[in-house]
C-alpha positions in Angstrom: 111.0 84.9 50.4 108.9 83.9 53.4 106.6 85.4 55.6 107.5 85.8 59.3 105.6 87.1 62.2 107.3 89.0 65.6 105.9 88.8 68.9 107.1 91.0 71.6 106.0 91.6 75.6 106.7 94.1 77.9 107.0 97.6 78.2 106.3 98.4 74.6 103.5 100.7 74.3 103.9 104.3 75.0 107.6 104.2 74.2 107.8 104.6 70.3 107.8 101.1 69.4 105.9 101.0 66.4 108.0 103.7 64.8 111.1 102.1 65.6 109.6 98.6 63.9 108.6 100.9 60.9 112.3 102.8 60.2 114.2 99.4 60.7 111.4 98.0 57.8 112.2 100.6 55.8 115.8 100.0 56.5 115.9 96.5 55.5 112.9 97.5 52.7 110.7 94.6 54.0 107.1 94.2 53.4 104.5 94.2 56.1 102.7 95.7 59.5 103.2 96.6 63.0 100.8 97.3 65.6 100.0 97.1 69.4 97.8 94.7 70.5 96.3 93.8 74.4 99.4 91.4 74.6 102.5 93.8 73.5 103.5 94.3 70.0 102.8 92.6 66.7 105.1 92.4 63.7 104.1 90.2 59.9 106.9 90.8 56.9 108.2 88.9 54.4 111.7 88.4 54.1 114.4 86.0 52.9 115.8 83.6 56.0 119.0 85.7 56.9 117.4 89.1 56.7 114.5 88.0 58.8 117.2 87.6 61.9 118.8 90.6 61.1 115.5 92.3 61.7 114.4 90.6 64.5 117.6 91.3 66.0 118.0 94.9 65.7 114.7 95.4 66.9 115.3 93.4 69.8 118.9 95.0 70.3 118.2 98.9 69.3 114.7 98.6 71.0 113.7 102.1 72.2 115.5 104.0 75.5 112.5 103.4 77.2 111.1 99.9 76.3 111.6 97.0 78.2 110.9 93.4 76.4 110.4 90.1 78.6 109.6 87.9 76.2 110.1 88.2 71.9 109.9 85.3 69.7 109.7 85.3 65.5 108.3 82.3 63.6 107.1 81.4 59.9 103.7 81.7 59.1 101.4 81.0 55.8 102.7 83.4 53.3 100.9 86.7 52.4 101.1 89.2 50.1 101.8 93.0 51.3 102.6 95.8 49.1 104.4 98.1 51.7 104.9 98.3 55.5 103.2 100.0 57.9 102.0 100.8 61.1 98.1 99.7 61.4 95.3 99.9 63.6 95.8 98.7 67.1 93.9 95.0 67.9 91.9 95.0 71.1 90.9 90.9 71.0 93.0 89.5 73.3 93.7 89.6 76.8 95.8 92.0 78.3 99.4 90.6 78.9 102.0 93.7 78.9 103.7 95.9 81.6 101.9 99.2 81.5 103.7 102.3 80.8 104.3 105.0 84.0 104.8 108.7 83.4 107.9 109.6 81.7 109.5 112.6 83.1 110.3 115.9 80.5 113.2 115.0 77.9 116.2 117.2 77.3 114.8 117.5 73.4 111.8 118.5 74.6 113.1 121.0 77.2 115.4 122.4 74.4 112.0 122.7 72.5 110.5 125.0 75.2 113.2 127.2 75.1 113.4 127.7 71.2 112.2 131.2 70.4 111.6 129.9 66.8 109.7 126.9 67.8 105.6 125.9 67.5 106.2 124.8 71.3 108.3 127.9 72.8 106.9 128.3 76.3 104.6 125.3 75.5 103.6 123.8 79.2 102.0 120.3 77.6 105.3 120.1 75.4 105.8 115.8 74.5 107.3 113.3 72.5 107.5 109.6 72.2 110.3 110.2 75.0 108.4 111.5 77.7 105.1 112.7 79.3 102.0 111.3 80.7 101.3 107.5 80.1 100.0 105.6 83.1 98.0 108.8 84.5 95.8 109.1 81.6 95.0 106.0 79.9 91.5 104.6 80.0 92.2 101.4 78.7 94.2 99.1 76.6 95.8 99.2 74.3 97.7 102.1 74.5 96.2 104.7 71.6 95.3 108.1 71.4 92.3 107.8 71.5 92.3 105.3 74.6 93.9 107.9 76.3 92.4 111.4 77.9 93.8 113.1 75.0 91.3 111.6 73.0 89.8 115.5 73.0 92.1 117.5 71.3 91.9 117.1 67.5 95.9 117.7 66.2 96.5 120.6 64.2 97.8 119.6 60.4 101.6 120.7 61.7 101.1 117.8 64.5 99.4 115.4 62.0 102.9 115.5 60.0 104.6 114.8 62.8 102.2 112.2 63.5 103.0 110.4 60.2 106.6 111.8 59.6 108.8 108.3 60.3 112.3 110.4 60.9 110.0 112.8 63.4 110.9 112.2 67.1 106.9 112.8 67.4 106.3 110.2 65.1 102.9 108.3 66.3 103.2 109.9 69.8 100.3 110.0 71.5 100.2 112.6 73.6 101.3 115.2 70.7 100.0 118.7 70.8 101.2 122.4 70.4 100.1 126.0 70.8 97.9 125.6 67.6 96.0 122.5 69.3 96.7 123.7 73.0 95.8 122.0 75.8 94.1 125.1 78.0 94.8 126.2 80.9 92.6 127.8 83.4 94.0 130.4 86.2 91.2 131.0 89.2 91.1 133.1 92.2 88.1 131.7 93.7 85.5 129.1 92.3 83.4 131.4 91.0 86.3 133.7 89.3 88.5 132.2 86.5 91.5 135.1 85.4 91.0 135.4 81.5 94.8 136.0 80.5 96.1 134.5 77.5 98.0 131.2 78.1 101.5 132.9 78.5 100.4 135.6 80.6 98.7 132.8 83.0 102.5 131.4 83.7 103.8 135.1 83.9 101.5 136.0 86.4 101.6 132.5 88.4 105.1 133.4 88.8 104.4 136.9 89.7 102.0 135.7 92.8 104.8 133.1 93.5 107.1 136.5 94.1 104.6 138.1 96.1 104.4 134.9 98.7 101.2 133.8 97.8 100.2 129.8 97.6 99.5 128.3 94.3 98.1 124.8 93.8 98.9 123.5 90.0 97.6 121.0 88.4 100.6 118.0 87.1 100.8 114.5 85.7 99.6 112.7 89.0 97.5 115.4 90.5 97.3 118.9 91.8 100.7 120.6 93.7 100.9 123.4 96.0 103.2 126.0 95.3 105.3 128.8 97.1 108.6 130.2 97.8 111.4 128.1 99.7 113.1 131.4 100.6 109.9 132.9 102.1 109.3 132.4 105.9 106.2 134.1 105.7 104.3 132.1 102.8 106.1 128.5 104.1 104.5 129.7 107.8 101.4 130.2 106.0 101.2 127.0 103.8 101.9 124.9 107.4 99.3 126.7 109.1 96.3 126.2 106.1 97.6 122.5 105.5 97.8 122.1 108.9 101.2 120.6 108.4 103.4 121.9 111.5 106.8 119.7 110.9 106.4 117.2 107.8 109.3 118.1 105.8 108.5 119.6 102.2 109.9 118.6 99.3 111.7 121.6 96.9 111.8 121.7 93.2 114.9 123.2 91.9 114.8 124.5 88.2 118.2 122.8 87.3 120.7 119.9 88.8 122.8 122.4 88.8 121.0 125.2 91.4 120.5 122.1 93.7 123.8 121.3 93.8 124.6 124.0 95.6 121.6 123.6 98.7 122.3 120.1 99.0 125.5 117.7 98.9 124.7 115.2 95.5 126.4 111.7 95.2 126.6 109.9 91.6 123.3 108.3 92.3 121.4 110.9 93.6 122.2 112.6 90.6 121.3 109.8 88.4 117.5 109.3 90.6 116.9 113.1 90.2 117.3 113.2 86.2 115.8 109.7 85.7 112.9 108.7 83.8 110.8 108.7 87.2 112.4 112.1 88.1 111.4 111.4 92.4 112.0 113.4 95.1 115.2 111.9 96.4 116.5 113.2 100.3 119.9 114.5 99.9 121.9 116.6 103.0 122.0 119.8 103.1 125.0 121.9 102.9 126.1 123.8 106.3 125.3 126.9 104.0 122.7 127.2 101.2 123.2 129.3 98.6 119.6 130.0 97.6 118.8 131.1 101.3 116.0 128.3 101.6 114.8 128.1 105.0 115.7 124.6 105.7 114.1 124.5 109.9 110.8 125.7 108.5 111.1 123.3 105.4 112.5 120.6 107.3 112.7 120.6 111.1 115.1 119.5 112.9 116.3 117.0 110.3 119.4 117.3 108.0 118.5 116.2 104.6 116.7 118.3 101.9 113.7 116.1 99.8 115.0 117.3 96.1 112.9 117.3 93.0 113.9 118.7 89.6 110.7 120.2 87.4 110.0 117.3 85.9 107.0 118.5 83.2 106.9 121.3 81.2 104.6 123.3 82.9 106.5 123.2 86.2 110.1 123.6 84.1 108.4 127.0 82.7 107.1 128.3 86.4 110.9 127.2 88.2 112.8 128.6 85.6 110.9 131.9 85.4 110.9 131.7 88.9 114.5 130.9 89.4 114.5 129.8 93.0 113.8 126.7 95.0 110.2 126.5 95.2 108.3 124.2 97.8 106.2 121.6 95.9 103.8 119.2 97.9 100.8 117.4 97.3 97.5 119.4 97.2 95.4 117.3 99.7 94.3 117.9 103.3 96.2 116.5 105.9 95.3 112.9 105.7 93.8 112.8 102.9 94.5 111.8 99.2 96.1 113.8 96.6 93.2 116.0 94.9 93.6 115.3 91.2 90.3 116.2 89.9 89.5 120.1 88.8 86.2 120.3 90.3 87.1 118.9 93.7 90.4 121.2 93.3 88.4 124.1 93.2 85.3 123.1 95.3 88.4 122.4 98.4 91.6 124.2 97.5 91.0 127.5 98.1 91.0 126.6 102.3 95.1 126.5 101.1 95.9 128.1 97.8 95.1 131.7 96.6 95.5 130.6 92.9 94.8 127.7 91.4 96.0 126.8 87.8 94.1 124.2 86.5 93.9 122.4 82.9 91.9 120.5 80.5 93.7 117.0 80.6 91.8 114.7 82.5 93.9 112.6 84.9 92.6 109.3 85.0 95.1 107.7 87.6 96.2 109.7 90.8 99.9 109.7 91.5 101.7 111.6 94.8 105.5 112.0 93.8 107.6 108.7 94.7 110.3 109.6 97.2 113.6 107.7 97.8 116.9 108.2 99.4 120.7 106.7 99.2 122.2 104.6 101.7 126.3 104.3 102.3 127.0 102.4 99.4 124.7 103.9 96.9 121.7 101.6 98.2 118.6 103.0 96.9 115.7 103.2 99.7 112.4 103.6 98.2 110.2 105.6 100.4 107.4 105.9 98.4 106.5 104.0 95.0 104.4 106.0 93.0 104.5 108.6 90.1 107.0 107.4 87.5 107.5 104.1 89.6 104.5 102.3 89.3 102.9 100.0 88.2 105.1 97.4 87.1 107.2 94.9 88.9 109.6 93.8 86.9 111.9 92.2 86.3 109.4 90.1 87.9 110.9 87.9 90.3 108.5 84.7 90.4 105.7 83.6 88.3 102.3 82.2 90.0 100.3 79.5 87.8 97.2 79.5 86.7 95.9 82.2 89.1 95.1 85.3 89.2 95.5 86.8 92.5 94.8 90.0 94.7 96.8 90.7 97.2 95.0 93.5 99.7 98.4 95.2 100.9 98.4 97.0 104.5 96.5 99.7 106.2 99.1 101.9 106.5 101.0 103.1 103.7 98.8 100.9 101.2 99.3 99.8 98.0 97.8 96.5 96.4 99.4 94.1 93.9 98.4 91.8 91.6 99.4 88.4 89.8 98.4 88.0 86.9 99.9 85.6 83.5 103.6 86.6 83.4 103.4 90.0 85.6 103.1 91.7 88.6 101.9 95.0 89.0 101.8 96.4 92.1 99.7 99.9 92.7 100.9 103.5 93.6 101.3 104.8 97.1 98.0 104.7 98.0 98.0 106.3 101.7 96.4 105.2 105.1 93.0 104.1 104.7 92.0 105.5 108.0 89.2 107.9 106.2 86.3 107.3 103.8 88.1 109.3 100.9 91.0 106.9 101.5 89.1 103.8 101.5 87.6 105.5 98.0 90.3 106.2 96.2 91.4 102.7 97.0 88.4 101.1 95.7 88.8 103.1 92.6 92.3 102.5 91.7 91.5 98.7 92.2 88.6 98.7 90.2 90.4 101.2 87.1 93.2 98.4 86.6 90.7 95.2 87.2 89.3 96.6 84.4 92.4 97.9 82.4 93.8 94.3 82.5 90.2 92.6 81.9 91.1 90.3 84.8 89.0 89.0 87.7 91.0 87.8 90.7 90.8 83.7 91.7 92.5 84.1 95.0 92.7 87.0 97.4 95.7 87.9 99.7 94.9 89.3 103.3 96.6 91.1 105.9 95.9 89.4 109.1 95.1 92.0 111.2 91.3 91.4 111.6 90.7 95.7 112.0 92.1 96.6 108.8 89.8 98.0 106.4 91.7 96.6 103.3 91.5 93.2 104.5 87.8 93.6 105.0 87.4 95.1 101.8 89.0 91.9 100.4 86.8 89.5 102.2 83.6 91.8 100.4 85.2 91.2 97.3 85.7 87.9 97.7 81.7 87.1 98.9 80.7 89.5 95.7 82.4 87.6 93.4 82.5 84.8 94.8 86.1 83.8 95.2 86.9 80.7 97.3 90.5 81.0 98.0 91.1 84.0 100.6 94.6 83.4 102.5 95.5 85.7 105.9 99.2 86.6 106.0 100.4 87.7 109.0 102.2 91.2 108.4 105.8 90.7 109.0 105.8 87.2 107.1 104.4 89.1 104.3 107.5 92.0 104.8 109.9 88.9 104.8 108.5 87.3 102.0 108.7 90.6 99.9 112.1 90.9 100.7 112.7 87.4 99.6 111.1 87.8 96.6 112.6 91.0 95.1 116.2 88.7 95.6 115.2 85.6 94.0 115.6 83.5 97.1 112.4 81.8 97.3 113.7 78.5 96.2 116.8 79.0 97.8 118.1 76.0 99.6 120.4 78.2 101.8 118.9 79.1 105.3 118.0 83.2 105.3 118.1 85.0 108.7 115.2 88.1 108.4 115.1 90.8 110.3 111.9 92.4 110.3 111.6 95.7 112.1 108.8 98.3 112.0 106.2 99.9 114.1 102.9 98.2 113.7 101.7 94.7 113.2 99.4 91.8 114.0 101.0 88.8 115.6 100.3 85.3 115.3 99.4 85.6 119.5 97.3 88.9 119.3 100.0 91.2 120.3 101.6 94.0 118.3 104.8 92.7 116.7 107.3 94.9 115.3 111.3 93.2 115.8 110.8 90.0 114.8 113.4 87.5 113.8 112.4 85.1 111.2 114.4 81.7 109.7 113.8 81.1 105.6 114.6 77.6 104.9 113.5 74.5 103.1 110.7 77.2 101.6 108.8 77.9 104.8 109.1 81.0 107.4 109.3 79.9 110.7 109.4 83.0 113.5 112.4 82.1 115.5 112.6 85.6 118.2 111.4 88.9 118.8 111.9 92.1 121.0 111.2 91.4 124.3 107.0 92.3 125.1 106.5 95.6 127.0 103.2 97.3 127.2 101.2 98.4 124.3 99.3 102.0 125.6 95.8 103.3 123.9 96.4 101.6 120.7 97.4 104.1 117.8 97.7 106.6 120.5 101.2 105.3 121.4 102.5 105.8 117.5 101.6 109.9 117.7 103.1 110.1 121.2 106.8 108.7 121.9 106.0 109.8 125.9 103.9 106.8 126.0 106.7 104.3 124.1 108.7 105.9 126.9 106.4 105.2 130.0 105.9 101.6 128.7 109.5 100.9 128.7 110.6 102.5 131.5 108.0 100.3 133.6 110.2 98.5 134.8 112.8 101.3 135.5 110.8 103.2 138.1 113.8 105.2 139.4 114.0 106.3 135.5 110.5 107.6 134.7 111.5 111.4 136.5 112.6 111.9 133.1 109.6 112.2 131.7 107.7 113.8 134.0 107.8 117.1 132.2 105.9 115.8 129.0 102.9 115.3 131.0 100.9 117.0 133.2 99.8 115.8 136.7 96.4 114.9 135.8 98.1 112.1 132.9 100.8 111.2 134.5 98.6 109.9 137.5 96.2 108.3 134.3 98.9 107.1 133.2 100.7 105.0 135.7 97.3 103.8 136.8 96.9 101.7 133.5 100.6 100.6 133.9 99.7 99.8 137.2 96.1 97.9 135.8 97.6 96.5 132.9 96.3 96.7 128.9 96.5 92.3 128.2 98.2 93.7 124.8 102.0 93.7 124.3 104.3 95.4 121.7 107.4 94.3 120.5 107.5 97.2 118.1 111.0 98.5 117.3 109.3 101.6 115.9 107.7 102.1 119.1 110.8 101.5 121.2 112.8 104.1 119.2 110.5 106.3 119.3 110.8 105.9 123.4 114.9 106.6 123.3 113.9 110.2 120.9 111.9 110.7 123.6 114.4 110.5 126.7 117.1 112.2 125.0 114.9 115.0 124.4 114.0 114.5 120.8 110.3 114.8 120.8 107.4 113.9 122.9 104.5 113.9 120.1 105.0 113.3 116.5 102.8 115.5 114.2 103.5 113.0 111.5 104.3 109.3 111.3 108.1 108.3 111.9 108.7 111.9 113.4 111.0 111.3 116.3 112.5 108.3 114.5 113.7 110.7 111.8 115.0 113.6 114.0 116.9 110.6 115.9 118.7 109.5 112.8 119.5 113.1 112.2 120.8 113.7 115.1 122.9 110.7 115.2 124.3 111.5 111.3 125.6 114.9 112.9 127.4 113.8 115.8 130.5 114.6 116.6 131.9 111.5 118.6 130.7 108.3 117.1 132.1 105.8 119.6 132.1 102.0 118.6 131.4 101.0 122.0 127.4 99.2 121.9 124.9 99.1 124.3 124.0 94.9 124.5 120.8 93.3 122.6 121.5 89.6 123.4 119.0 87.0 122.3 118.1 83.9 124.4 115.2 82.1 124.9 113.4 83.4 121.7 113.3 87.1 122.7 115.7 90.1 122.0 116.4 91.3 125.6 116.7 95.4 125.4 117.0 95.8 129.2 120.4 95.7 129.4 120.2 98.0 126.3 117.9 100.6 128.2 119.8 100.1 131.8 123.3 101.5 129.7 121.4 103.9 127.2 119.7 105.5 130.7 123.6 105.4 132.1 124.5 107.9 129.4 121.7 110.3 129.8 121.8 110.4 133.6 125.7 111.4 132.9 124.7 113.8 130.5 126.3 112.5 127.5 126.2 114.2 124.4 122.7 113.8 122.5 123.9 113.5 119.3 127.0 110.8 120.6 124.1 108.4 122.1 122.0 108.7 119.2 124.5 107.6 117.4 125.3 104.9 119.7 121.7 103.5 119.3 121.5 102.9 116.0 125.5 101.4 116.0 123.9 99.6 118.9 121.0 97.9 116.5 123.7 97.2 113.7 125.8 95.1 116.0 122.8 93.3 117.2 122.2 92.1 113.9 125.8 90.9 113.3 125.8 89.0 116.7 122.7 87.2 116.0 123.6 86.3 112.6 127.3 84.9 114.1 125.1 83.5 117.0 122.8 81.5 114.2 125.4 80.8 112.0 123.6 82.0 109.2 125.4 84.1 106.5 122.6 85.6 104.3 120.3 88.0 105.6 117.4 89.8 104.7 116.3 93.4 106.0 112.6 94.3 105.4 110.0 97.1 107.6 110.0 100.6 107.8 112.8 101.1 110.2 115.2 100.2 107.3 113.9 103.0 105.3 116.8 104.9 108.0 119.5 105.0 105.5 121.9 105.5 108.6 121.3 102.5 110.3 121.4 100.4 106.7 125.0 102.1 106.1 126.6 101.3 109.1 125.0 97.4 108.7 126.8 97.5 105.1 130.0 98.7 106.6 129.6 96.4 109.8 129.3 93.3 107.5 132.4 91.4 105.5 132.1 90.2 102.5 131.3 87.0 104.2 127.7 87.8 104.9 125.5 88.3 102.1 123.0 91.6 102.4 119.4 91.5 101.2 117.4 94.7 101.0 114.8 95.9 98.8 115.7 96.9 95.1 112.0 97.2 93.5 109.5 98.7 96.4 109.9 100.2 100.1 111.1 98.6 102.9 107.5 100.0 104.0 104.4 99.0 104.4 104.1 99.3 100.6 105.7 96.2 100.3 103.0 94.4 102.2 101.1 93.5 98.7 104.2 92.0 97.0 105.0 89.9 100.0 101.4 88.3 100.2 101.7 87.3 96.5 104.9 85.9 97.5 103.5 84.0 100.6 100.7 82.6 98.5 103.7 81.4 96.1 106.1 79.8 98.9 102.2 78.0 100.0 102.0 76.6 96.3 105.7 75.1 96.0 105.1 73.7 99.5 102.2 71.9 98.2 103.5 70.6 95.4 106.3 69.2 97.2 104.4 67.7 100.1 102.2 66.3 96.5 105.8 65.1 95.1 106.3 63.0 98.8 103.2 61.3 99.1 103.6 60.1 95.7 107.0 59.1 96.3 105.9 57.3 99.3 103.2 55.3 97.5 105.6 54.3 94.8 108.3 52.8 97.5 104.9 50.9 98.9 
């Protein structure tokens, strides 16, 4: 008999671990201890030699549905005595090394629970096990305990304590346990000042009643607070837009079952798989030519085609959609702009500009989540649109390791989200939104400071975007100065897209040349203009920019992102006999503003392929402004999707002399519309247009892999007809892990940072190769 001792990393707290360890002990009737510690899991038994593996083996190989192990290793240690095993207090002396736990979305057990007239958790709204529920959104700090967690409050009732102790129990040393005898409360107002005193069923019963009526109720979740209403009601969706100031972002719609869905919205095999996933996101799926559930798709989503689908992912919001049993629009209770309100005091102090009810309850939310959002691509690609709830915060598997640092990297402005390298991981932060306002810039701040001190880390090196307006990158320079970090790096934007991309597909040590397409609206250029089509070369370990869309005239800054008109007038600059089209979008007083700066010249330059899409929507009629970001891009793509005569004929993008040359592109594209083509056919033939631009320059360069990165590849259009233009020659690279988005911005400037290290240790390795041959 020895004594041996197991240690294994990863995603292993949160995710019934240590009663797994303890039924396989008592399985094999070995000796001993589990518990959690800052760095994973610990395991001492005693055991003879051949039942030791056996042990270590099943743990490893039956290792809980939701845990994920990156490292486990069992050695001999100085033999000690135990008289039993079991699980023990948690140890909190080390340094954190682990993945941390996201939210788990509601389990069928647990839904089966709910709906058990017998049960202690029948209609139970915070119904849990070690299978599902909040994790990441309420922990305070590590390790992962009850009492580390915001349900260190509720005291269990003595039916919960069993279950707590009870090894064969499903709730067995779940954290999060609770039922109607130790209830998490809720708390139903109609204005600050007036809370509705029902009891805790009636509160659901009559938040479904004001639901039926068409009134607006915000409700409290894992991540933060949601607004409610009906999807079948014109008049409450009018007046949610009009109080949210919303007028055409799409809303997302939680169905009560897969099944209801189904019948609004077409669902492929992986779409069905995202929806009932552990991260249950919204995933945008295409609506049928006729809904069943009479939703009212152009007020929910204008002019677009594809539905953003959610399934009720806790318990509280399976009780209100099944009694409710309709689609019912669900979106993030924030102003316009703002972040999502997650904290009851702010909820009630602002909500009431949007809701009529609010249903508030007493588990603190420690980390603010919005719902992650992706979509499907041709060939069951999965687009991330948003990384956030259910998503975050892990990277893994991780796909590179930095050495001896610890570094920050700042993300983007837009779309923002930070990441950090630290030991073995990366973890890279929810959506955190644009940090254009102070409550932005706040919740930033916070979010960076909550896992700084989660992981009891403080960065050595400090990743920047280049742009020198951005508010995150200035916030990374303070950081820097206050604690006196040395090593602050700028990474120009699109290097840090490629690099991401790179990354996620193990290619950074590739010797193979990689041909990156970077596309997307906004970013800072090594020469001061506003890049956005670049062309980049991967090879021997460095990014070297190689071509980009030909320059045409940035207008008014950001102005020229919420108005395609002005994409338009810039491009058409040098197609004088063309701008009549767009006289109609602008009155006489602009348009004589207008072509005087044209005329004057701005000195800044775009080669934005955001911004030049946005100018085509704009010809053909699409849209003028966008009320949100990506707007006419969107309604383009649409458009396109729905045509009825999808030619194969191109309009040219050749590339000479370092620049992609779109005039002959514009001069054919304004051919069509003169001859009043078909909107839909030469929307179609855009995008077509872009995918055989890629395949020419990648014949053209001779280069075989490529690597797709920037929010224009979010268009799941434009990456399915790539996949279908390409043979199996070609080798595609898009992202697996994160968006194509600006959200990627923090992984790539990690990665940058990495390909800067292994270029310095091999520019080391020559000099000393060099003095040796001397």
């Amino acid at each position: 008999m020895q004594t041996y001792h197991i240690h294994i990393k990863g995603l292993v707290q949160g995710v019934g671990f240590r009663p797994h360890v303890y039924r396989l002990a008592l399985q094999y009737g070995v000796p001993g201890w589990v518990c959690n510690a800052m760095d994973g899991v610990h395991i001492e038994f005693n055991a003879k030699s051949l039942a030791a593996k056996a042990f270590f083996q099943d743990i490893i190989n039956l290792a809980p549905q939701n845990a994920m192990i990156t490292h486990s290793d069992m050695k001999s240690i100085q033999p000690k005595s135990f008289s039993s095993f079991q699980i023990v207090e948690s140890e909190d002396d080390k340094e954190p090394d682990l993945l941390l736990t996201p939210d788990i979305a509601l389990c069928d057990d647990c839904r089966k629970d709910m709906q058990t007239a017998s049960g202690r958790r029948h209609q139970y709204p915070f119904t849990t096990c070690l299978n599902c529920g909040p994790r990441f959104s309420i922990i305070k700090q590590l390790p992962y305990d009850r009492h580390t967690t915001t349900m260190q409050p509720f005291t269990m009732c003595e039916d919960c304590k069993q279950e707590f102790i009870d090894v064969n129990d499903r709730r067995n040393h779940s954290q999060t346990n609770s039922c109607t005898d130790c209830a998490v409360k809720m708390h139903l107002f109609t204005s600050k000042e007036k809370e509705l005193l029902y009891s805790e069923a009636d509160k659901i019963a009559h938040v479904v009643q004001f639901l039926k009526e068409g009134k607006i109720v915000a409700v409290k979740g894992i991540g933060g607070y949601l607004l409610l209403c009906d999807a079948t009601s014109e008049k409450a969706i009018n007046t949610l837009r009009e109080r949210k100031q919303r007028p055409a972002k799409p809303f997302a719609v939680m169905y009560p079952s897969i099944e209801m869905a189904g019948k609004d919205v077409v669902l492929t095999d992986g779409e069905r798989l995202a929806l009932q996933s552990n991260g249950a996101p919204v995933v945008l799926c295409i609506l049928r030519k006729q809904t069943a559930s009479s939703i009212c798709t152009q007020l929910i989503a204008p002019g677009l085609d594809k539905l953003g689908v959610m399934l009720s992912y806790t318990p509280l919001f399976f009780l209100l959609a099944n009694a409710f049993n309709k689609p019912l629009i669900a979106t993030s209770a924030n102003i316009s702009g703002s972040p999502v309100i997650y904290k009851d005091a702010v909820a009630l102090d602002n909500l009431f500009d949007v809701a009529d009810y609010i249903l508030t309850n007493e588990r603190e939310i420690v980390m603010p989540q919005d719902d992650s959002v992706v979509q499907f691509a041709g060939r069951q690609q999965q687009i991330v649109l948003r990384r956030s709830r259910g998503m975050a915060p892990n990277c893994f598997p991780n796909p590179f390791y930095i050495d001896n640092d610890i570094v920050l990297a700042m993300g983007a402005e837009l779309k923002s989200a930070f990441a950090l390298a630290c030991y073995e991981h990366i973890y890279i932060s929810q959506y955190l939104g644009d940090q254009a306002n102070l409550e932005a810039q706040e919740s930033y701040g916070q979010t960076l400071q909550h896992f700084l001190d989660l992981l009891k880390i403080s960065p050595t090196v400090i990743a920047i975007d280049k742009h020198p307006g951005y508010s995150v990158s200035q916030y990374g320079k303070k950081i820097a100065g206050l604690r006196n970090i040395n090593t602050v790096i700028s990474v120009q934007h699109h290097k840090a897209h490629f690099a991401a991309v790179l990354a996620e597909n193990k290619l950074l040590q590739l010797n193979d040349k990689v041909l990156g397409f970077i596309w997307d609206g906004t970013g800072y250029g090594d020469d001061g203009n506003i890049w956005g089509s670049e062309l980049f070369l991967f090879e021997e370990q460095q990014i070297k920019r190689i071509a980009g869309l030909q320059y045409f005239t940035q207008l008014l800054g950001d102005k020229m992102s919420k108005e395609p008109r002005l994409s338009a007038l810039s491009l058409l600059e040098t197609f004088p006999e063309s701008r009549y089209l767009l006289q109609p979008y602008f009155s006489e007083l602009e348009w004589n503003y207008y072509q005087k700066i044209l005329e004057k010249g701005t000195g800044i330059f775009t080669s934005s392929m955001g911004r030049f899409l946005d100018a085509l929507a704009c010809i053909i009629g699409v849209t003028a402004f966008n009320s949100y970001e990506g707007e006419a891009t969107m309604r383009l793509e649409a458009l396109a999707r729905n045509a009825i005569y999808k030619p194969l004929q191109h309009y040219p993008l050749p590339l000479h002399n370092m620049e992609l040359d779109w005039h002959f592109f514009v001069k054919e594209f304004l051919h069509d519309v003169k001859s009043g083509k078909d909107a839909g056919m030469i929307a179609w033939k855009i995008f077509y247009s872009l995918a055989v631009a890629v395949l020419d320059i990648s014949n053209q360069q001779k280069i075989t892999k490529l690597a797709f990165s920037g929010g224009v590849f979010q268009n799941a259009l434009l990456v399915e007809i790539i996949q279908n233009l390409f043979s199996s020659s070609h080798e595609l690279f898009f992202h697996k892990q994160v968006s194509p988005n600006d959200e990627c911005i923090g992984l790539g400037q990690i990665a940058y940072y990495k390909l800067m290290q292994q270029q310095y240790i091999s520019e080391r390795k020559e000099h000393y190769s060099s003095l040796h041959q001397l």
